[in-house]
mmCIF file with all atom_site columns, C-alpha atoms and ligand atoms in Angstrom:
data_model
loop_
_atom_site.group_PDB
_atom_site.id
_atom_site.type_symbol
_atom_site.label_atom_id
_atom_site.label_alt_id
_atom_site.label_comp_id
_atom_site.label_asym_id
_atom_site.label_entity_id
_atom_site.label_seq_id
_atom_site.pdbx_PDB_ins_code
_atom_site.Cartn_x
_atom_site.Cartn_y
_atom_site.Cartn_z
_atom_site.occupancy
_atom_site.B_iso_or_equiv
_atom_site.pdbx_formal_charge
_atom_site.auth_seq_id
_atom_site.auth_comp_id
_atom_site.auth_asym_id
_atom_site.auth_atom_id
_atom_site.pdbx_PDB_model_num
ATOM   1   C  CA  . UNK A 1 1   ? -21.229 -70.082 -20.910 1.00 0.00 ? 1   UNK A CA  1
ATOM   2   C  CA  . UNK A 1 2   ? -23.265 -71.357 -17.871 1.00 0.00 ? 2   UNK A CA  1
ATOM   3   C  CA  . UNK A 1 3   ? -26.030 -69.092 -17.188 1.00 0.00 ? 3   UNK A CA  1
ATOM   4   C  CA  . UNK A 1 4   ? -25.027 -66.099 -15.047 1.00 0.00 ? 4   UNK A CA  1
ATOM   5   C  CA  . UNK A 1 5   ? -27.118 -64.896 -11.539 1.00 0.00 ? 5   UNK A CA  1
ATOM   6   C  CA  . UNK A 1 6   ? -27.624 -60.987 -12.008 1.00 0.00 ? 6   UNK A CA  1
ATOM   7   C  CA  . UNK A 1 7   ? -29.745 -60.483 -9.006  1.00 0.00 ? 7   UNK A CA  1
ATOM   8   C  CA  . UNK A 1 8   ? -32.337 -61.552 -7.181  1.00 0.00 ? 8   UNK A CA  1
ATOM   9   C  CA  . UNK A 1 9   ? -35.863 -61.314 -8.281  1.00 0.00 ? 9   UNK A CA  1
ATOM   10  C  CA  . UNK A 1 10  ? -36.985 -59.215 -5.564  1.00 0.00 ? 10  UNK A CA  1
ATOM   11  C  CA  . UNK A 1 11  ? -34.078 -56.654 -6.250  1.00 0.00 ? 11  UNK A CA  1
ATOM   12  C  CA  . UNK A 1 12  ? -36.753 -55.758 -8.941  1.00 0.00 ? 12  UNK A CA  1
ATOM   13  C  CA  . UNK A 1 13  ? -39.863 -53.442 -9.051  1.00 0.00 ? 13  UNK A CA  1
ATOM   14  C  CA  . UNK A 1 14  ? -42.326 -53.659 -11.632 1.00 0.00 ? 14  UNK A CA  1
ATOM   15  C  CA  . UNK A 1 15  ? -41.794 -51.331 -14.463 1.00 0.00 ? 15  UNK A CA  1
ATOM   16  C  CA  . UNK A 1 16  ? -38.628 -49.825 -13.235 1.00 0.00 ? 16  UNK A CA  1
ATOM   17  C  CA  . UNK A 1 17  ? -35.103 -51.131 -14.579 1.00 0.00 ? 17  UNK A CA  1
ATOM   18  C  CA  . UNK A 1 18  ? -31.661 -51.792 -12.606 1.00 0.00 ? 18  UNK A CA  1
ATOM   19  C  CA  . UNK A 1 19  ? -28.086 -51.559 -14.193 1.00 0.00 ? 19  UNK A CA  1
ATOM   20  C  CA  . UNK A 1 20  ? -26.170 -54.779 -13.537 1.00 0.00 ? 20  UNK A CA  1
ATOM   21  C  CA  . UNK A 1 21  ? -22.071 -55.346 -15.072 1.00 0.00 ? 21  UNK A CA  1
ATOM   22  C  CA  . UNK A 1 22  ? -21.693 -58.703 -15.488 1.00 0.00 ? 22  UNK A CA  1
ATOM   23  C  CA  . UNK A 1 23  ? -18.362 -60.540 -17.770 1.00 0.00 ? 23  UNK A CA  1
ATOM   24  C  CA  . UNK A 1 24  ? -17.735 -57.559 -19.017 1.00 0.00 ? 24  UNK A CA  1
ATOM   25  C  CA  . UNK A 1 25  ? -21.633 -56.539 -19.871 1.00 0.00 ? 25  UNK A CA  1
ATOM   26  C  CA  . UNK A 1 26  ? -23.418 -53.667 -19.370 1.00 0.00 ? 26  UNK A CA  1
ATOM   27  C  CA  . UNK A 1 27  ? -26.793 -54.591 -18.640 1.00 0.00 ? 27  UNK A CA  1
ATOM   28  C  CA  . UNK A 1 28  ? -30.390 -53.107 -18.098 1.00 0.00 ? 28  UNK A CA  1
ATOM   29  C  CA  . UNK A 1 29  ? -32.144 -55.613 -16.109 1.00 0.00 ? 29  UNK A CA  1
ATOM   30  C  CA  . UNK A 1 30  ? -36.566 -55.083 -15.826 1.00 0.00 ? 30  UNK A CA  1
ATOM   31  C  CA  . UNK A 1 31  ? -39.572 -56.100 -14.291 1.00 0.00 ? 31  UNK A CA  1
ATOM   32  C  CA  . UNK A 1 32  ? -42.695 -55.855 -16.455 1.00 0.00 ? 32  UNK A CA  1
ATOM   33  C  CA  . UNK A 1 33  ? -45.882 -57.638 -16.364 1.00 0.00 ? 33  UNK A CA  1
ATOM   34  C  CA  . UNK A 1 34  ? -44.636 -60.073 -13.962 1.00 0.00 ? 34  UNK A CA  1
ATOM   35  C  CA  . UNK A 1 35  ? -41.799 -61.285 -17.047 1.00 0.00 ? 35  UNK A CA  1
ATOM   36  C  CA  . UNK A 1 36  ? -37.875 -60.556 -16.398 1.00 0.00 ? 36  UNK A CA  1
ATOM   37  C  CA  . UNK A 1 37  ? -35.874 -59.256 -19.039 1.00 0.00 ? 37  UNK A CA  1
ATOM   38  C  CA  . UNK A 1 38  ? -32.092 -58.129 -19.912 1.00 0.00 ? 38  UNK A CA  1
ATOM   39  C  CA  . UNK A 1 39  ? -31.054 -56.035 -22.119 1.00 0.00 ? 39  UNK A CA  1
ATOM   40  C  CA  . UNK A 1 40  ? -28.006 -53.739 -22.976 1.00 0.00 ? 40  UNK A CA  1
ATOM   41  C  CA  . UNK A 1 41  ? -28.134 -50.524 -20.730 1.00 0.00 ? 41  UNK A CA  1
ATOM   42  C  CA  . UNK A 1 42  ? -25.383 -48.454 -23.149 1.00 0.00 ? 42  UNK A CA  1
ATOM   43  C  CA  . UNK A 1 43  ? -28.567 -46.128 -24.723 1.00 0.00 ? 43  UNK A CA  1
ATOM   44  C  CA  . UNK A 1 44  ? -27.360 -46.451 -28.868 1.00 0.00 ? 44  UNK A CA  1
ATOM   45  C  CA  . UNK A 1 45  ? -28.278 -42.740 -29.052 1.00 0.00 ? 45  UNK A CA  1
ATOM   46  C  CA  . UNK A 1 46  ? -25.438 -41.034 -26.524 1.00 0.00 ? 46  UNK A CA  1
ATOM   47  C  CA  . UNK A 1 47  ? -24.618 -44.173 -24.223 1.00 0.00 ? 47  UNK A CA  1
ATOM   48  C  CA  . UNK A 1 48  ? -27.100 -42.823 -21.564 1.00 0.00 ? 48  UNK A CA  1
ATOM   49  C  CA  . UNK A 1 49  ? -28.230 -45.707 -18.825 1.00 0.00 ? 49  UNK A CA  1
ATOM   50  C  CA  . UNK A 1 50  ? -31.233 -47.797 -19.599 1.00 0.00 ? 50  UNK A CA  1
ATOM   51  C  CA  . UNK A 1 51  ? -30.945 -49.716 -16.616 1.00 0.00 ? 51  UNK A CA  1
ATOM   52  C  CA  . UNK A 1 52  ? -31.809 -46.347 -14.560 1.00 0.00 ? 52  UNK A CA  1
ATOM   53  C  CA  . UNK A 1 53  ? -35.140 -46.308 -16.911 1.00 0.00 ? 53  UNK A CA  1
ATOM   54  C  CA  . UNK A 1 54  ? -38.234 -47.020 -16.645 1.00 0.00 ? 54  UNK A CA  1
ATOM   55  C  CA  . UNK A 1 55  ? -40.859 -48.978 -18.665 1.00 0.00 ? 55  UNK A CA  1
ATOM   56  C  CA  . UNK A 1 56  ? -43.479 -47.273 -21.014 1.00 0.00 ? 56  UNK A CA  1
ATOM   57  C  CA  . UNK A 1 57  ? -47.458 -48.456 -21.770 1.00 0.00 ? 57  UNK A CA  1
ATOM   58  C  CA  . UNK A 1 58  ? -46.111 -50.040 -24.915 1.00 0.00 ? 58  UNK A CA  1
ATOM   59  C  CA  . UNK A 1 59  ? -43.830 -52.276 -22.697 1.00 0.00 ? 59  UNK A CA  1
ATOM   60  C  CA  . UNK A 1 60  ? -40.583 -50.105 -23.815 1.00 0.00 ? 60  UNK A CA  1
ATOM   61  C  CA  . UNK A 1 61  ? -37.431 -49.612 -22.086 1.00 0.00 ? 61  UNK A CA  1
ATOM   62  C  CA  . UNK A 1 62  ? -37.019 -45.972 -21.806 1.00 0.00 ? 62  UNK A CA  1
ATOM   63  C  CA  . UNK A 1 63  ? -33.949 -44.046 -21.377 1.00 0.00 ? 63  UNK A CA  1
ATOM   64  C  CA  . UNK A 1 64  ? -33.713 -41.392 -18.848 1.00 0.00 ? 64  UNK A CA  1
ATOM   65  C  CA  . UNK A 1 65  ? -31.349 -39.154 -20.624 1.00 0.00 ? 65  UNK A CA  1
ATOM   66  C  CA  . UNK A 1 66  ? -33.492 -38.288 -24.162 1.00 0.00 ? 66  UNK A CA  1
ATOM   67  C  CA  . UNK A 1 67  ? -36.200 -40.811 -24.206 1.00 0.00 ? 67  UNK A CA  1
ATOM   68  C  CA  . UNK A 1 68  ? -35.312 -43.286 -26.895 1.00 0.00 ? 68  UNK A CA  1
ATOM   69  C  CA  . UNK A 1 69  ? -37.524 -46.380 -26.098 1.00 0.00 ? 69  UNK A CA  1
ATOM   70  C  CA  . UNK A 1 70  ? -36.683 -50.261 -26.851 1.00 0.00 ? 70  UNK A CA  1
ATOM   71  C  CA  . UNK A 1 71  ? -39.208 -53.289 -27.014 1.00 0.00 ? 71  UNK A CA  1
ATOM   72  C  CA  . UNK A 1 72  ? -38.283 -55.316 -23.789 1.00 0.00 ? 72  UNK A CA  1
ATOM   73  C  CA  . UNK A 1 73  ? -38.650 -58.309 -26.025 1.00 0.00 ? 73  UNK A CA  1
ATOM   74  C  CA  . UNK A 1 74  ? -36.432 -57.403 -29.216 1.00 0.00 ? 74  UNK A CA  1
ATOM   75  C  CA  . UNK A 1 75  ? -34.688 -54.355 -28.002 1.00 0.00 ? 75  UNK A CA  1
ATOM   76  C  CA  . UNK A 1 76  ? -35.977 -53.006 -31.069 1.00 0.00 ? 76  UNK A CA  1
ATOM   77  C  CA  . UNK A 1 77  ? -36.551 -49.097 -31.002 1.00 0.00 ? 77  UNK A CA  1
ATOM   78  C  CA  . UNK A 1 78  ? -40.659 -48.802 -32.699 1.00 0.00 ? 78  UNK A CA  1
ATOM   79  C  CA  . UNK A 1 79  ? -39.901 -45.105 -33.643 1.00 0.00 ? 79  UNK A CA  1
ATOM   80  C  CA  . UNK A 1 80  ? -36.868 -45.708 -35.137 1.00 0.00 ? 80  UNK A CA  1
ATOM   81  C  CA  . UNK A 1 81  ? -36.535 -48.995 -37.170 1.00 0.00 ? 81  UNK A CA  1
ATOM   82  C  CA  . UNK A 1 82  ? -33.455 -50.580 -37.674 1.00 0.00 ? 82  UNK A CA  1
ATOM   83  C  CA  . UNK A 1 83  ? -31.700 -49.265 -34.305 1.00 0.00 ? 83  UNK A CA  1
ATOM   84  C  CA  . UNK A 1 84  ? -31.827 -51.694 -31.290 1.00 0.00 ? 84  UNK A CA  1
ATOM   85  C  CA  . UNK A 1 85  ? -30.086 -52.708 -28.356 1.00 0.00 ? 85  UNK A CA  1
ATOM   86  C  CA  . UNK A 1 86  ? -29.295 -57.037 -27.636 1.00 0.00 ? 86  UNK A CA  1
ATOM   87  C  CA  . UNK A 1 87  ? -31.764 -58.916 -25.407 1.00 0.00 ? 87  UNK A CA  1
ATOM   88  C  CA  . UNK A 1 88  ? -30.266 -61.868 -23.920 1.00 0.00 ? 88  UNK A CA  1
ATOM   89  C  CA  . UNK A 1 89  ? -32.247 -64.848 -22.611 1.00 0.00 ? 89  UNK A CA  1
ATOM   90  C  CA  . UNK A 1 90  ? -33.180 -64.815 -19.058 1.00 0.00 ? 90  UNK A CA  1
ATOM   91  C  CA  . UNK A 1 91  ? -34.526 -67.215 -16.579 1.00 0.00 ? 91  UNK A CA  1
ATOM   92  C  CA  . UNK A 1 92  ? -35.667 -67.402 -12.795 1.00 0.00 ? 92  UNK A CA  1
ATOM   93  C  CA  . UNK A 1 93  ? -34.270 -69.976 -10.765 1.00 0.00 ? 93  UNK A CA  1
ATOM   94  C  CA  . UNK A 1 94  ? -35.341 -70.393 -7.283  1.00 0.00 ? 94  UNK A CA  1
ATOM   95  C  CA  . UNK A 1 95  ? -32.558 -72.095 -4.758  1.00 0.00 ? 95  UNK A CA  1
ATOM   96  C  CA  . UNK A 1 96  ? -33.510 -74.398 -1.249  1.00 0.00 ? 96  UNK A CA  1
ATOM   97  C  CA  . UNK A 1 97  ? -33.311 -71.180 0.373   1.00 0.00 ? 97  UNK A CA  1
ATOM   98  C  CA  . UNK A 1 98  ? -36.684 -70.274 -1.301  1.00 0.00 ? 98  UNK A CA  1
ATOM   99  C  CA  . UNK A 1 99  ? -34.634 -67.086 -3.438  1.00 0.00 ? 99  UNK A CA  1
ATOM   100 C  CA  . UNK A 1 100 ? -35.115 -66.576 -6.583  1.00 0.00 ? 100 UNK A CA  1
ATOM   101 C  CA  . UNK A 1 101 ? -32.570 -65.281 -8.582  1.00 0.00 ? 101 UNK A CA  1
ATOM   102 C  CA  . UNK A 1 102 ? -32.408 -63.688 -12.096 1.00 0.00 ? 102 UNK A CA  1
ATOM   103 C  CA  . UNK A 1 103 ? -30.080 -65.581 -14.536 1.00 0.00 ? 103 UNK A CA  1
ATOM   104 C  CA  . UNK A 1 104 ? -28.830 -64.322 -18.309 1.00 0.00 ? 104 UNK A CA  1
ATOM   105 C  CA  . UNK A 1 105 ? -27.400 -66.635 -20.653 1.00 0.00 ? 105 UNK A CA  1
ATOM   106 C  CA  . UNK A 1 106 ? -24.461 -63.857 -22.447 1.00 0.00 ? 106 UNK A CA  1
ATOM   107 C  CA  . UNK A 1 107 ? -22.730 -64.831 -25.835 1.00 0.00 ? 107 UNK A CA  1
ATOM   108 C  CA  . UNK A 1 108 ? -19.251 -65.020 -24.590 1.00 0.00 ? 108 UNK A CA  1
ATOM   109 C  CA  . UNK A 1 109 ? -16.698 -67.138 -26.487 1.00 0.00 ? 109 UNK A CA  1
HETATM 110 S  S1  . FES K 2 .   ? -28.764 -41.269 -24.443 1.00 0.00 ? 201 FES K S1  1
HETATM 111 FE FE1 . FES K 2 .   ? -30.538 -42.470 -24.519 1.00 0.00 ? 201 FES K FE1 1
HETATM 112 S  S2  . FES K 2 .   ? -31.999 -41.257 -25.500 1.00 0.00 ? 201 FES K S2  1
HETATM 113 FE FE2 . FES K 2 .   ? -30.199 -40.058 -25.511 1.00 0.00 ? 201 FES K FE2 1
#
């Protein structure tokens, strides 16, 4: 699939996450150090809301509802090995109109 704009970049704010449904995706989308990433916002524990999250110190996604945490860059959960959300690969592209817009490249068949 070609990749997919989710937003722009300045729909973002450091450390803070935004839900975005895209294809039939649920996604978390985040701003942290400066880096973009996108992960599943469906929470594995009781399907709360990443995207309405925040980021931690230890550059977690944290969900709102109970506090599970996921690494932005393996969606791995550090307290609990072995349960993770997907991270899909992201991108910035920046259009003649000077905006810059957050991309996702989503496994769809
Ligand atoms: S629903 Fe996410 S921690 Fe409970």
């Amino acid at each position: 699939m070609p990749w997919a704009s989710l937003c722009e970049l300045s729909d973002l704010t450091e450390g803070n996450g935004l839900r975005v449904d895209e294809a039939g995706f649920r996604l978390a989308v985040f701003l942290s150090n400066g880096k973009v990433h996108v992960l599943d916002d469906r929470c594995p524990h009781a399907h709360g809301s990443l995207g309405t999250g925040h980021v931690n110190s230890a550059n977690c996604a944290v969900c709102p509802l109970h506090g599970w945490a996921f690494n932005l860059d393996t969606g791995q959960m550090p307290d609990l090995p072995g349960v993770a959300v997907s991270v899909y690969p992201t991108r910035l592209r920046t259009v003649s109109s000077g905006k810059t817009f957050v991309q996702v490249d989503l496994p769809l068949p």
